[in-house]
Tab-separated table of C-alpha atoms and ligand atoms in Angstrom:
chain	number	residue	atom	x	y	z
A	1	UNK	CA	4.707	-8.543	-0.122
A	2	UNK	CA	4.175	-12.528	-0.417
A	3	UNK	CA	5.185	-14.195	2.519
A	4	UNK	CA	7.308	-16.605	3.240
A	5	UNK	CA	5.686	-19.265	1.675
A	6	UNK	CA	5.675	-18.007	-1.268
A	7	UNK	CA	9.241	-16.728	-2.613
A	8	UNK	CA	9.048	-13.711	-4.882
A	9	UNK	CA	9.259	-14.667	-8.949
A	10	UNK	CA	9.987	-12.069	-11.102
A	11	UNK	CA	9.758	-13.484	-15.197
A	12	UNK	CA	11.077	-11.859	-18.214
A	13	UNK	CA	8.841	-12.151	-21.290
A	14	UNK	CA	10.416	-11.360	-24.304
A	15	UNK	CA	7.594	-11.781	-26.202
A	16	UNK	CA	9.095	-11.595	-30.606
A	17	UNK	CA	12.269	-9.887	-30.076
A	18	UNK	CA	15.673	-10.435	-29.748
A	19	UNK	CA	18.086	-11.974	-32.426
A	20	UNK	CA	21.024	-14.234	-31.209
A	21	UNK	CA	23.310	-11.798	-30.318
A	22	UNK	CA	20.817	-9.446	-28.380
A	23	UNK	CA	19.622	-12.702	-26.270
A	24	UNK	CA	23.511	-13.283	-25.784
A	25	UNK	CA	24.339	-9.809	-24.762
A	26	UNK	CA	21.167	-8.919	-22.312
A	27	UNK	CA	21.675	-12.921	-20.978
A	28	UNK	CA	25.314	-11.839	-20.115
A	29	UNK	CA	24.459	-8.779	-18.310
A	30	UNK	CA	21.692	-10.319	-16.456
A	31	UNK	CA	23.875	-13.353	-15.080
A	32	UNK	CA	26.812	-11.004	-14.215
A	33	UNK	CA	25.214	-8.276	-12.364
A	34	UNK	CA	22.471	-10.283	-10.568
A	35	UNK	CA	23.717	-9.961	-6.892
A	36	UNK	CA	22.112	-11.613	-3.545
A	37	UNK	CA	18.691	-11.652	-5.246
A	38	UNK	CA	16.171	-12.843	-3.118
A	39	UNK	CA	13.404	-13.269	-6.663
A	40	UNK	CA	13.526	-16.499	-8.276
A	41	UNK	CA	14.216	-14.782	-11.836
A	42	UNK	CA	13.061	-16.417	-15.411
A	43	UNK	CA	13.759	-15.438	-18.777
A	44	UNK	CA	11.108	-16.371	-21.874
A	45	UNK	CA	12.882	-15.908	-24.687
A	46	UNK	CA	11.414	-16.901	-28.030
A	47	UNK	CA	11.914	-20.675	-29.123
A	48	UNK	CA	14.641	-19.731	-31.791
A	49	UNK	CA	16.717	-18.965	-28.373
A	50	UNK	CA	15.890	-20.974	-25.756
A	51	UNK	CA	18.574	-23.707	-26.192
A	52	UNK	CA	21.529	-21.176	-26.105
A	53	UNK	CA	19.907	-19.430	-23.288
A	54	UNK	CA	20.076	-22.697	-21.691
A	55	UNK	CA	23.517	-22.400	-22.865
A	56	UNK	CA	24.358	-18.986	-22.083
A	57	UNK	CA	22.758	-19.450	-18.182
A	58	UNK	CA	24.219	-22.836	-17.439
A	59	UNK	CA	24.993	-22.450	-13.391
A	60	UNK	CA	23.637	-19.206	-13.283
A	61	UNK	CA	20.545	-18.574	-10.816
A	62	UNK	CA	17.665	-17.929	-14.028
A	63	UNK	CA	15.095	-20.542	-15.327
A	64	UNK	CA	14.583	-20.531	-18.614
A	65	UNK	CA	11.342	-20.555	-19.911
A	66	UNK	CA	9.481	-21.206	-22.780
A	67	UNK	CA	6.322	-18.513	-24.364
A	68	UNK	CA	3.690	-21.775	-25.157
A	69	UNK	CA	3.720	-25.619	-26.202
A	70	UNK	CA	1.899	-27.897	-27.264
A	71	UNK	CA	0.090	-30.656	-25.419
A	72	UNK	CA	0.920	-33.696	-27.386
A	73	UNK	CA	4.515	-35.191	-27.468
A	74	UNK	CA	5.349	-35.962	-30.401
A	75	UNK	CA	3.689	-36.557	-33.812
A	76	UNK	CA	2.782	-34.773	-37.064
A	77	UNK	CA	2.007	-31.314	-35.662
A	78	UNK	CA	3.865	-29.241	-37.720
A	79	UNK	CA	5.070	-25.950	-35.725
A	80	UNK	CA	4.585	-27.274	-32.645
A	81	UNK	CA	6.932	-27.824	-30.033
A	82	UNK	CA	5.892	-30.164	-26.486
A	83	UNK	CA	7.118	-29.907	-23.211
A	84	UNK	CA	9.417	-32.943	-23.215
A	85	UNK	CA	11.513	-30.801	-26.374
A	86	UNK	CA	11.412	-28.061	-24.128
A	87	UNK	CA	12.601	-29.663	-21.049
A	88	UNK	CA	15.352	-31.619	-22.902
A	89	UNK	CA	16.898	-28.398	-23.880
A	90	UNK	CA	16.762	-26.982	-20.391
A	91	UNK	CA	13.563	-25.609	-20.249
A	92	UNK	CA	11.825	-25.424	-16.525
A	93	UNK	CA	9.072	-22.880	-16.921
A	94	UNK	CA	6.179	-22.334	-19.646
A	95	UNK	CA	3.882	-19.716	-20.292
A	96	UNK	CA	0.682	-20.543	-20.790
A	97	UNK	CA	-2.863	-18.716	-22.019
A	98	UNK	CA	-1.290	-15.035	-22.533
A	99	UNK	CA	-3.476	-12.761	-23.304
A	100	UNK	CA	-1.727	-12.122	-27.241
A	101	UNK	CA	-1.910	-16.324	-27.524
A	102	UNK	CA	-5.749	-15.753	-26.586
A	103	UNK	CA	-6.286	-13.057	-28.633
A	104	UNK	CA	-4.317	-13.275	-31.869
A	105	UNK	CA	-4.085	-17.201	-32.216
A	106	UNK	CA	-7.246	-18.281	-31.323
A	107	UNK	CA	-6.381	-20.005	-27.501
A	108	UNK	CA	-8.725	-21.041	-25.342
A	109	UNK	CA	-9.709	-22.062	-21.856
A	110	UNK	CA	-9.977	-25.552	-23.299
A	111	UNK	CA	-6.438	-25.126	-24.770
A	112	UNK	CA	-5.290	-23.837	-21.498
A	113	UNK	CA	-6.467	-26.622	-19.707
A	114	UNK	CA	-4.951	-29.216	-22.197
A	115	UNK	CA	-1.144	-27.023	-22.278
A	116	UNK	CA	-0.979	-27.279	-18.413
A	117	UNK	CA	-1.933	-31.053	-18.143
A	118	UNK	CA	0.732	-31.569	-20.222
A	119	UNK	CA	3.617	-28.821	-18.562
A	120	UNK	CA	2.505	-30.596	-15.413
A	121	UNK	CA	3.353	-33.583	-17.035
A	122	UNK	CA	6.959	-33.083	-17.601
A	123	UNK	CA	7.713	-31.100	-14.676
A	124	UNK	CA	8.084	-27.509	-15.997
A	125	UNK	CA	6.650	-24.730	-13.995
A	126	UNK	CA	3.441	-23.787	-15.536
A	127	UNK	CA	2.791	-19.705	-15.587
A	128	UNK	CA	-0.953	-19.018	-16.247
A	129	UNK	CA	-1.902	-16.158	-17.941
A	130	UNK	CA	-5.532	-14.465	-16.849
A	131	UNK	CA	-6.715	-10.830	-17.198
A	132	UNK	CA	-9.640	-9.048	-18.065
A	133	UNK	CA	-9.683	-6.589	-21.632
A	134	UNK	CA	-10.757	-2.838	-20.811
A	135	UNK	CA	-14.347	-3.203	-22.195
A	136	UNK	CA	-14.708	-6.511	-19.514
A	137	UNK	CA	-13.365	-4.385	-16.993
A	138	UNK	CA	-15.780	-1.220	-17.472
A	139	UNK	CA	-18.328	-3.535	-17.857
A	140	UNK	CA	-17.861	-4.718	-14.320
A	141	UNK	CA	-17.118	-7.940	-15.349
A	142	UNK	CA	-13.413	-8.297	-13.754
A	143	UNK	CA	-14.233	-11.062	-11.343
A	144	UNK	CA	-16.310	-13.212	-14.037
A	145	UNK	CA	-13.409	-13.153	-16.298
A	146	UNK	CA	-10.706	-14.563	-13.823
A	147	UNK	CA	-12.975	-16.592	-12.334
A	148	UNK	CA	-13.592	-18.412	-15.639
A	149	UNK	CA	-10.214	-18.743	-16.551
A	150	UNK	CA	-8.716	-20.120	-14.005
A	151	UNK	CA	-11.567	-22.753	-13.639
A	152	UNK	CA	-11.015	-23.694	-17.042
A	153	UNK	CA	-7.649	-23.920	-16.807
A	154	UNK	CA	-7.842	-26.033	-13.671
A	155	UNK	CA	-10.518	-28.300	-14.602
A	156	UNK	CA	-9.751	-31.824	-14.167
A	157	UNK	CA	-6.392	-31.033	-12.361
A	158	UNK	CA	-5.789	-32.878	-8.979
A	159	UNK	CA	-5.234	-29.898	-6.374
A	160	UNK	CA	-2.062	-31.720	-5.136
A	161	UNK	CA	-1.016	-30.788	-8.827
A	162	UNK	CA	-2.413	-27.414	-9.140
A	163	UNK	CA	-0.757	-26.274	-6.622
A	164	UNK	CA	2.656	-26.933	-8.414
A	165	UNK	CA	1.462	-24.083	-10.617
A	166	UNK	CA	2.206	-19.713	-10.950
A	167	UNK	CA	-0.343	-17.690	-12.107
A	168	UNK	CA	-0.017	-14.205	-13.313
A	169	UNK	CA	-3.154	-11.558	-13.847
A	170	UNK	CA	-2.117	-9.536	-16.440
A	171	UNK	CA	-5.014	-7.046	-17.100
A	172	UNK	CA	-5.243	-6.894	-21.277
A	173	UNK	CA	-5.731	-3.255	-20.940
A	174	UNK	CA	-2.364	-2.977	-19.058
A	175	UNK	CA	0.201	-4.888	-21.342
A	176	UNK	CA	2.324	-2.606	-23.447
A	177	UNK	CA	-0.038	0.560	-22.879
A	178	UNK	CA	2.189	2.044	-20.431
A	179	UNK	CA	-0.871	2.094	-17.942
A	180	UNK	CA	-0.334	-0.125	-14.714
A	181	UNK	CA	-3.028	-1.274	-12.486
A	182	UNK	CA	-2.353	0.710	-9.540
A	183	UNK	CA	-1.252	-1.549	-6.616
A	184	UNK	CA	-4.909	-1.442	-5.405
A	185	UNK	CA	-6.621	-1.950	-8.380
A	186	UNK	CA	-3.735	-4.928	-8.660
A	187	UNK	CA	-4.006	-6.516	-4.776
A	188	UNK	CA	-7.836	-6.694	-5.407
A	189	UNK	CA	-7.992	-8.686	-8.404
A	190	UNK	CA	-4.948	-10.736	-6.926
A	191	UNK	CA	-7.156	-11.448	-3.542
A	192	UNK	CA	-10.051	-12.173	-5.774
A	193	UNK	CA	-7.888	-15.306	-8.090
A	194	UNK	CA	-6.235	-16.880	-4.378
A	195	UNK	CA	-10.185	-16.836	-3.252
A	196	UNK	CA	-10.918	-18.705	-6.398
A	197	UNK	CA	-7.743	-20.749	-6.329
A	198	UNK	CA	-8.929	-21.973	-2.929
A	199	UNK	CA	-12.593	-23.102	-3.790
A	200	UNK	CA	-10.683	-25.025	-6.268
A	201	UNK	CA	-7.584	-26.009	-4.705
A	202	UNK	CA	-8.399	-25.666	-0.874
A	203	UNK	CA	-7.486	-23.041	1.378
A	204	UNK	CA	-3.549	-24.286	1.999
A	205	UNK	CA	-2.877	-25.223	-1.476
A	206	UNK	CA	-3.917	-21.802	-3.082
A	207	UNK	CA	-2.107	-20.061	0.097
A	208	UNK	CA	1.211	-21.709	-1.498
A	209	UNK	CA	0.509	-20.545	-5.553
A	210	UNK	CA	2.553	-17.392	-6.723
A	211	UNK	CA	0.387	-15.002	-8.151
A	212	UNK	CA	2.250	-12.741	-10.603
A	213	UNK	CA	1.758	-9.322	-11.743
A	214	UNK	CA	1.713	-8.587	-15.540
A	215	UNK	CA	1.291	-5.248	-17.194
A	216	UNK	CA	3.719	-2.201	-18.017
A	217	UNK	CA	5.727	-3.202	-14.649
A	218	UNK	CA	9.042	-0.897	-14.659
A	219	UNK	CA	11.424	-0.272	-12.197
A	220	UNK	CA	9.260	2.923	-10.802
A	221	UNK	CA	5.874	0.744	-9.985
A	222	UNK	CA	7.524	-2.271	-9.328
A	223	UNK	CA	8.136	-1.962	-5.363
A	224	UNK	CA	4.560	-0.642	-4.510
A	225	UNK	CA	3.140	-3.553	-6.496
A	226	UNK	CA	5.782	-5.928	-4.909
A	227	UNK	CA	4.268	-4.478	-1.542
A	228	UNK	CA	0.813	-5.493	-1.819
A	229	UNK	CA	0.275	-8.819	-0.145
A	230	UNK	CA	-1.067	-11.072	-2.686
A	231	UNK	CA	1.340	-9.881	-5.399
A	232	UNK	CA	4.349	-12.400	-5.091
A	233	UNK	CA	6.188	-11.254	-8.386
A	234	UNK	CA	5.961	-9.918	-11.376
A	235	UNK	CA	5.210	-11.084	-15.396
A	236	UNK	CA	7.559	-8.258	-17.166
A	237	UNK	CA	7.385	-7.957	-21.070
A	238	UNK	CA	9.121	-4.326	-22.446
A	239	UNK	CA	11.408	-4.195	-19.618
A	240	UNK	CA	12.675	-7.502	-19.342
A	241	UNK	CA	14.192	-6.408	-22.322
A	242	UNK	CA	16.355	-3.302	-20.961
A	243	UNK	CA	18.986	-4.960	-18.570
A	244	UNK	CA	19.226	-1.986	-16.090
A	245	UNK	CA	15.561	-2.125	-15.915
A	246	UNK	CA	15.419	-5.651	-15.521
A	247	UNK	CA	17.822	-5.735	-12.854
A	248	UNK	CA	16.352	-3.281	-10.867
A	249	UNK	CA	12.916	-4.653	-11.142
A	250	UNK	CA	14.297	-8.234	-10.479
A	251	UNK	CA	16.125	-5.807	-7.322
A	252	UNK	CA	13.451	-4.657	-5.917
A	253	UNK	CA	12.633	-3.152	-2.636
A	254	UNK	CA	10.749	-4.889	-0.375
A	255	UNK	CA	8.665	-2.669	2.278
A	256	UNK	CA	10.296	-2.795	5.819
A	257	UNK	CA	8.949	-5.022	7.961
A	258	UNK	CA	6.730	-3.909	10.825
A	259	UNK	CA	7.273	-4.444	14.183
B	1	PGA	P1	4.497	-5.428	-20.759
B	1	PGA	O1	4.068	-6.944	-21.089
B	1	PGA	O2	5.318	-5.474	-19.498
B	1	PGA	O3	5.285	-4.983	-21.947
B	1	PGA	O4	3.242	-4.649	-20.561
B	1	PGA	C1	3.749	-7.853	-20.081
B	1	PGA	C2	3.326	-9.185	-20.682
B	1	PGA	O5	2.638	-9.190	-21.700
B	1	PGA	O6	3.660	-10.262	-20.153
């Protein structure tokens, strides 16, 4: 498990779904039974909600967060929404670069880059999306992936900066399949992004990012991936919609310590 350093986050993404009264109802469970948590918890509810999320958590330990933005802020960009709206209605985290963004709307590593210059800008907590597809991975071609990513997102970032940032490696293959990376497969690829991170960043700086886990995470995998030491907390998408599931994820059980 992450040490010290780094204290456990474990994010809700709620990806399409919800309708006011859903976000009210699982918001109200989540607030009420969240007890002695040790996790920073977030919720990412679509934008529709975020403002009476804000609402609904006000006082309550759980950031709210925000799916994507847009870079500029303010102007004629129809649709979009910047990270000054989204910090004005309580807003303290962002995701940015998931893999569905990527894939169905055309984002980039260039886009990336731009998103979390701007996230950085107004203070929100920036939550990187990498992760290989299936046919990258079987091609061996893991590594090359993340590495890429995450130096396009980083580029031109001061590592003073980049450090204020989470990352989670969400393996494509692995969101809403029902197939985790097993802890090892997980811990490896996790290892692999804080050795990038620190040819970036430098060696103390990339010690101090969060790396999150992302893909099928339920309450039955989430305490051996919590376990592995480079896995400080987890991106959750189906289950962050269930609040007994959430909970107990958000619970989870760290391994005893040795010694
Ligand atoms: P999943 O989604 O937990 O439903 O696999 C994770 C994500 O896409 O962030």
């Amino acid at each position: 498990m992450t040490t010290a350093l780094r204290r456990p986050l474990i994010a809700g993404n709620w990806k399409m779904n919800l309708d006011l009264r859903a976000a009210r109802n699982l918001l109200r469970a989540l607030r009420e039974n969240l007890s002695d948590v040790a996790a920073e918890v977030a919720v990412c509810p679509p934008f529709t909600l975020l403002a009476a999320a804000a609402e609904e958590l006000k006082g309550a330990p759980i950031r709210v967060g925000a799916q994507d933005l847009f870079w500029e802020k303010t102007g004629a960009y129809t649709g979009e929404v910047s990270a000054e709206q989204l910090v004005d209605i309580g807003c303290s985290v962002v995701l940015i670069g998931h893999s569905e963004r990527r894939r169905c709307f055309g984002e980039t590593d260039d886009t990336v880059a731009r998103k979390l210059k701007s996230a950085l800008r107004a203070g929100l907590m920036p939550v990187v999306c990498v992760g290989e597809t299936l046919e990258e991975r079987e091609g061996q071609k893991t590594y090359r992936v993340l590495q890429t990513q995450l130096k396009g997102a980083l580029s031109g970032l001061a590592p003073a900066e980049a450090g204020k940032i989470v990352v989670a490696y969400e393996p494509v293959w692995a969101i809403g399949t029902g197939k985790t990376a097993t802890p090892t497969q997980a811990q490896d690829a996790h290892l692999f992004i804080r050795k990038t991170l620190a040819t970036v960043l430098g060696s103390e700086a990339s010690m101090a990012v969060r790396i999150l886990y992302g893909g099928s995470v339920k309450p039955d995998n989430a305490d051996a991936l919590m376990a592995q030491p480079d896995i400080d907390g987890a991106l959750v998408g189906g289950e962050s919609l269930k609040p007994v599931s959430f909970l107990r994820i958000i619970h989870f059980q760290a391994p005893a310590e040795a010694g």
